[in-house]
Amino acid sequence: DGGITQSPKYLFRKEGQNVTLSCEQNLNHDAMYWYRQDPGQGLRLIYYSQIVNDFQKGDIAEGYSVSREKKESFPLTVTSAQKNPTAFYLCASSIAWGGDGYNEQFFGPGTRLTVL
Amino acid sequence: SQQGEEDPQALSIQEGENATMNCSYKTSINNLQWYRQNSGRGLVHLILIRSNEREKHSGRLRVTLDTSKKSSSLLITASRAADTASYFCATVTRGNNRKLIWGLGTSLAVNP
């Protein structure tokens, strides 16, 4: 089955700890994204990557870091510098954009992070 | 930054009725997309409408786009309880097609 997987589904972290969220896709997509969603809110872009070994900051990158060493994988690290990390984190991927703009994004099931 | 604003924020209807959700945006766009999110899950792409299109259908979904008013609507006909979800619009801005700009969503409840 083709798709995007995120693990774990639920994650608990103590204050002051870094934690890494996994995102893997087997859709052969070039572009990958990390979003944060807070209750009753839309999606806010943390980081995105158009191609292996390249990534760009989104709207709320502070306190987060990413890597893109393989096309299939785009892990997100939530560092202790992120002041309010409790949220639902969504990973997505898409084919690199076509001539008239972006193609649709495919989402993973999400990881709910709670800081204790 | 959020560009789209969905209206209404919440909608509750009976099974079999039609549901209409609206989305307004601020800048010129390449395309506008609608997504559905079931509670606690990832988003699922529903339909994409390009800036030179005015209407698009997919099964029980009908999307319209009015670029002069910078607005779009999503109509779900003959709704079912399984349509209960949040619905988001997202735009690809002309001149910056590297990312989607998301609205805050409409929460739809379809009562059996």
mmCIF file of N, CA, C and O in Angstrom, chain A residues 9 33 35 37 40-45 48 50 59 88 90 97-98 100-105 107-109 112, chain B residues 1-2 30-31 33 35 37 40-45 48 50 88 92 96-105:
data_model
loop_
_atom_site.group_PDB
_atom_site.id
_atom_site.type_symbol
_atom_site.label_atom_id
_atom_site.label_comp_id
_atom_site.label_asym_id
_atom_site.label_seq_id
_atom_site.Cartn_x
_atom_site.Cartn_y
_atom_site.Cartn_z
ATOM 1 N N LYS A 9 1.771 7.398 17.391
ATOM 2 C CA LYS A 9 0.489 8.083 17.312
ATOM 3 C C LYS A 9 0.335 9.049 18.483
ATOM 4 O O LYS A 9 -0.215 10.140 18.335
ATOM 5 N N TYR A 33 6.250 17.963 4.078
ATOM 6 C CA TYR A 33 5.875 19.104 4.914
ATOM 7 C C TYR A 33 5.594 18.637 6.347
ATOM 8 O O TYR A 33 5.125 17.520 6.562
ATOM 9 N N TYR A 35 3.313 20.151 9.623
ATOM 10 C CA TYR A 35 2.357 21.135 10.104
ATOM 11 C C TYR A 35 2.094 20.903 11.585
ATOM 12 O O TYR A 35 2.180 19.778 12.085
ATOM 13 N N GLN A 37 -1.095 21.575 14.356
ATOM 14 C CA GLN A 37 -2.510 21.934 14.466
ATOM 15 C C GLN A 37 -2.870 21.991 15.941
ATOM 16 O O GLN A 37 -2.684 21.023 16.681
ATOM 17 N N GLY A 40 -9.177 23.316 17.365
ATOM 18 C CA GLY A 40 -10.063 24.265 16.708
ATOM 19 C C GLY A 40 -9.375 25.189 15.722
ATOM 20 O O GLY A 40 -9.969 26.171 15.278
ATOM 21 N N GLN A 41 -8.153 24.872 15.370
ATOM 22 C CA GLN A 41 -7.383 25.749 14.486
ATOM 23 C C GLN A 41 -7.082 25.079 13.148
ATOM 24 O O GLN A 41 -7.217 23.860 12.996
ATOM 25 N N GLY A 42 -6.632 25.895 12.223
ATOM 26 C CA GLY A 42 -6.150 25.367 10.956
ATOM 27 C C GLY A 42 -4.726 24.872 11.093
ATOM 28 O O GLY A 42 -4.197 24.734 12.195
ATOM 29 N N LEU A 43 -4.086 24.620 9.955
ATOM 30 C CA LEU A 43 -2.736 24.087 9.943
ATOM 31 C C LEU A 43 -1.717 25.214 9.815
ATOM 32 O O LEU A 43 -1.900 26.131 9.014
ATOM 33 N N ARG A 44 -0.667 25.112 10.579
ATOM 34 C CA ARG A 44 0.434 26.065 10.461
ATOM 35 C C ARG A 44 1.698 25.329 10.036
ATOM 36 O O ARG A 44 2.052 24.314 10.627
ATOM 37 N N LEU A 45 2.368 25.862 9.042
ATOM 38 C CA LEU A 45 3.513 25.199 8.433
ATOM 39 C C LEU A 45 4.768 25.409 9.271
ATOM 40 O O LEU A 45 5.133 26.547 9.572
ATOM 41 N N TYR A 48 9.274 22.742 5.375
ATOM 42 C CA TYR A 48 8.979 21.964 4.193
ATOM 43 C C TYR A 48 10.263 21.697 3.426
ATOM 44 O O TYR A 48 11.260 22.405 3.589
ATOM 45 N N GLN A 50 11.582 20.498 -0.553
ATOM 46 C CA GLN A 50 11.226 20.257 -1.948
ATOM 47 C C GLN A 50 12.015 19.098 -2.545
ATOM 48 O O GLN A 50 11.612 18.506 -3.541
ATOM 49 N N ASP A 59 6.190 28.950 8.640
ATOM 50 C CA ASP A 59 5.752 30.127 9.392
ATOM 51 C C ASP A 59 6.095 30.072 10.874
ATOM 52 O O ASP A 59 6.158 31.100 11.541
ATOM 53 N N PHE A 88 -1.022 18.694 17.872
ATOM 54 C CA PHE A 88 -1.172 17.586 16.924
ATOM 55 C C PHE A 88 -0.284 17.916 15.729
ATOM 56 O O PHE A 88 -0.406 18.989 15.139
ATOM 57 N N LEU A 90 1.193 17.019 11.969
ATOM 58 C CA LEU A 90 0.828 16.341 10.731
ATOM 59 C C LEU A 90 1.951 16.468 9.719
ATOM 60 O O LEU A 90 2.496 17.543 9.499
ATOM 61 N N TRP A 97 5.670 20.469 -7.789
ATOM 62 C CA TRP A 97 4.568 21.175 -8.423
ATOM 63 C C TRP A 97 4.620 21.128 -9.943
ATOM 64 O O TRP A 97 5.657 21.064 -10.559
ATOM 65 N N GLY A 98 3.411 21.153 -10.483
ATOM 66 C CA GLY A 98 3.268 21.157 -11.921
ATOM 67 C C GLY A 98 3.367 22.560 -12.468
ATOM 68 O O GLY A 98 3.683 23.494 -11.758
ATOM 69 N N ASP A 100 1.215 24.715 -13.321
ATOM 70 C CA ASP A 100 0.265 25.769 -12.944
ATOM 71 C C ASP A 100 0.081 25.867 -11.446
ATOM 72 O O ASP A 100 -0.863 26.448 -10.974
ATOM 73 N N GLY A 101 1.007 25.305 -10.702
ATOM 74 C CA GLY A 101 0.869 25.422 -9.261
ATOM 75 C C GLY A 101 0.981 24.089 -8.569
ATOM 76 O O GLY A 101 1.355 23.085 -9.170
ATOM 77 N N TYR A 102 0.634 24.085 -7.313
ATOM 78 C CA TYR A 102 0.885 22.926 -6.495
ATOM 79 C C TYR A 102 -0.140 21.825 -6.665
ATOM 80 O O TYR A 102 -1.313 22.066 -6.768
ATOM 81 N N ASN A 103 0.353 20.592 -6.637
ATOM 82 C CA ASN A 103 -0.539 19.451 -6.581
ATOM 83 C C ASN A 103 -1.037 19.233 -5.169
ATOM 84 O O ASN A 103 -0.533 19.816 -4.223
ATOM 85 N N GLU A 104 -2.007 18.349 -5.026
ATOM 86 C CA GLU A 104 -2.584 18.127 -3.714
ATOM 87 C C GLU A 104 -1.583 17.453 -2.780
ATOM 88 O O GLU A 104 -0.656 16.785 -3.218
ATOM 89 N N GLN A 105 -1.827 17.648 -1.503
ATOM 90 C CA GLN A 105 -0.961 17.063 -0.489
ATOM 91 C C GLN A 105 -1.632 15.836 0.119
ATOM 92 O O GLN A 105 -2.847 15.795 0.307
ATOM 93 N N PHE A 107 -1.633 13.311 3.416
ATOM 94 C CA PHE A 107 -1.306 13.445 4.830
ATOM 95 C C PHE A 107 -1.139 12.100 5.527
ATOM 96 O O PHE A 107 -1.810 11.123 5.198
ATOM 97 N N GLY A 108 -0.274 12.094 6.527
ATOM 98 C CA GLY A 108 -0.186 10.989 7.445
ATOM 99 C C GLY A 108 -1.269 11.104 8.512
ATOM 100 O O GLY A 108 -2.016 12.084 8.554
ATOM 101 N N PRO A 109 -1.351 10.107 9.406
ATOM 102 C CA PRO A 109 -2.415 10.088 10.416
ATOM 103 C C PRO A 109 -2.164 11.025 11.593
ATOM 104 O O PRO A 109 -3.065 11.246 12.398
ATOM 105 N N ARG A 112 0.122 12.975 18.147
ATOM 106 C CA ARG A 112 -0.318 13.905 19.199
ATOM 107 C C ARG A 112 0.757 13.942 20.273
ATOM 108 O O ARG A 112 1.005 12.938 20.948
ATOM 109 N N SER B 1 1.006 31.864 7.753
ATOM 110 C CA SER B 1 -0.078 32.824 7.935
ATOM 111 C C SER B 1 -1.334 32.253 7.310
ATOM 112 O O SER B 1 -1.279 31.532 6.323
ATOM 113 N N GLN B 2 -2.491 32.543 7.894
ATOM 114 C CA GLN B 2 -3.751 32.043 7.393
ATOM 115 C C GLN B 2 -4.258 32.983 6.336
ATOM 116 O O GLN B 2 -4.249 34.185 6.485
ATOM 117 N N ASN B 30 -3.298 30.467 -7.723
ATOM 118 C CA ASN B 30 -3.185 29.514 -8.829
ATOM 119 C C ASN B 30 -4.311 28.490 -8.769
ATOM 120 O O ASN B 30 -4.885 28.119 -9.778
ATOM 121 N N ASN B 31 -4.561 27.991 -7.577
ATOM 122 C CA ASN B 31 -5.656 27.050 -7.381
ATOM 123 C C ASN B 31 -6.119 27.072 -5.941
ATOM 124 O O ASN B 31 -5.455 27.640 -5.062
ATOM 125 N N GLN B 33 -7.952 24.410 -2.966
ATOM 126 C CA GLN B 33 -8.205 23.001 -2.684
ATOM 127 C C GLN B 33 -9.064 22.881 -1.433
ATOM 128 O O GLN B 33 -8.971 23.700 -0.522
ATOM 129 N N TYR B 35 -10.130 20.123 1.657
ATOM 130 C CA TYR B 35 -9.715 18.918 2.365
ATOM 131 C C TYR B 35 -10.726 18.615 3.466
ATOM 132 O O TYR B 35 -11.373 19.520 3.995
ATOM 133 N N GLN B 37 -11.104 16.550 7.291
ATOM 134 C CA GLN B 37 -10.378 15.962 8.401
ATOM 135 C C GLN B 37 -11.370 15.360 9.389
ATOM 136 O O GLN B 37 -12.161 16.084 9.999
ATOM 137 N N GLY B 40 -9.271 13.861 14.965
ATOM 138 C CA GLY B 40 -8.046 13.204 15.392
ATOM 139 C C GLY B 40 -7.288 12.479 14.299
ATOM 140 O O GLY B 40 -6.406 11.676 14.604
ATOM 141 N N ARG B 41 -7.601 12.756 13.050
ATOM 142 C CA ARG B 41 -6.960 12.060 11.925
ATOM 143 C C ARG B 41 -6.248 13.056 11.021
ATOM 144 O O ARG B 41 -6.321 14.271 11.189
ATOM 145 N N GLY B 42 -5.555 12.515 10.008
ATOM 146 C CA GLY B 42 -4.944 13.364 8.996
ATOM 147 C C GLY B 42 -5.984 13.908 8.033
ATOM 148 O O GLY B 42 -7.155 13.539 8.088
ATOM 149 N N LEU B 43 -5.545 14.816 7.166
ATOM 150 C CA LEU B 43 -6.453 15.414 6.192
ATOM 151 C C LEU B 43 -6.487 14.581 4.920
ATOM 152 O O LEU B 43 -5.498 13.943 4.550
ATOM 153 N N VAL B 44 -7.634 14.639 4.245
ATOM 154 C CA VAL B 44 -7.811 13.939 2.984
ATOM 155 C C VAL B 44 -8.198 14.962 1.920
ATOM 156 O O VAL B 44 -9.132 15.752 2.121
ATOM 157 N N HIS B 45 -7.482 14.930 0.810
ATOM 158 C CA HIS B 45 -7.782 15.855 -0.284
ATOM 159 C C HIS B 45 -9.111 15.492 -0.934
ATOM 160 O O HIS B 45 -9.374 14.318 -1.232
ATOM 161 N N LEU B 48 -9.635 19.891 -6.187
ATOM 162 C CA LEU B 48 -8.805 21.049 -6.529
ATOM 163 C C LEU B 48 -9.473 21.781 -7.677
ATOM 164 O O LEU B 48 -9.901 21.151 -8.651
ATOM 165 N N ARG B 50 -8.839 25.079 -10.292
ATOM 166 C CA ARG B 50 -7.835 26.026 -10.752
ATOM 167 C C ARG B 50 -8.448 27.403 -10.944
ATOM 168 O O ARG B 50 -9.667 27.550 -11.072
ATOM 169 N N PHE B 88 -11.553 22.027 5.309
ATOM 170 C CA PHE B 88 -10.605 23.129 5.184
ATOM 171 C C PHE B 88 -10.420 23.506 3.722
ATOM 172 O O PHE B 88 -10.349 22.629 2.856
ATOM 173 N N VAL B 92 -3.119 28.024 -3.220
ATOM 174 C CA VAL B 92 -1.764 28.182 -3.725
ATOM 175 C C VAL B 92 -1.705 29.587 -4.314
ATOM 176 O O VAL B 92 -2.405 29.891 -5.272
ATOM 177 N N ASN B 96 3.868 32.352 -5.570
ATOM 178 C CA ASN B 96 4.512 31.655 -4.449
ATOM 179 C C ASN B 96 3.880 30.281 -4.335
ATOM 180 O O ASN B 96 3.083 30.012 -3.445
ATOM 181 N N ASN B 97 4.251 29.396 -5.291
ATOM 182 C CA ASN B 97 3.546 28.121 -5.352
ATOM 183 C C ASN B 97 4.260 27.016 -4.592
ATOM 184 O O ASN B 97 4.075 25.843 -4.882
ATOM 185 N N ARG B 98 5.058 27.414 -3.610
ATOM 186 C CA ARG B 98 5.788 26.392 -2.874
ATOM 187 C C ARG B 98 4.997 25.822 -1.705
ATOM 188 O O ARG B 98 5.407 24.847 -1.115
ATOM 189 N N LYS B 99 3.894 26.465 -1.311
ATOM 190 C CA LYS B 99 3.184 25.953 -0.151
ATOM 191 C C LYS B 99 1.714 26.323 -0.224
ATOM 192 O O LYS B 99 1.306 27.213 -0.959
ATOM 193 N N LEU B 100 0.919 25.604 0.565
ATOM 194 C CA LEU B 100 -0.503 25.883 0.691
ATOM 195 C C LEU B 100 -0.734 26.855 1.848
ATOM 196 O O LEU B 100 -0.062 26.781 2.869
ATOM 197 N N ILE B 101 -1.712 27.746 1.679
ATOM 198 C CA ILE B 101 -2.137 28.657 2.735
ATOM 199 C C ILE B 101 -3.500 28.168 3.199
ATOM 200 O O ILE B 101 -4.439 28.099 2.408
ATOM 201 N N TRP B 102 -3.615 27.867 4.488
ATOM 202 C CA TRP B 102 -4.785 27.174 5.012
ATOM 203 C C TRP B 102 -5.766 28.095 5.704
ATOM 204 O O TRP B 102 -5.375 29.068 6.365
ATOM 205 N N GLY B 103 -7.044 27.763 5.588
ATOM 206 C CA GLY B 103 -8.082 28.409 6.373
ATOM 207 C C GLY B 103 -8.237 27.709 7.713
ATOM 208 O O GLY B 103 -7.566 26.719 8.002
ATOM 209 N N LEU B 104 -9.162 28.213 8.516
ATOM 210 C CA LEU B 104 -9.352 27.694 9.871
ATOM 211 C C LEU B 104 -10.364 26.562 9.936
ATOM 212 O O LEU B 104 -10.505 25.913 10.966
ATOM 213 N N GLY B 105 -11.097 26.333 8.881
ATOM 214 C CA GLY B 105 -11.971 25.177 8.804
ATOM 215 C C GLY B 105 -13.401 25.416 9.228
ATOM 216 O O GLY B 105 -13.711 26.329 9.994
#
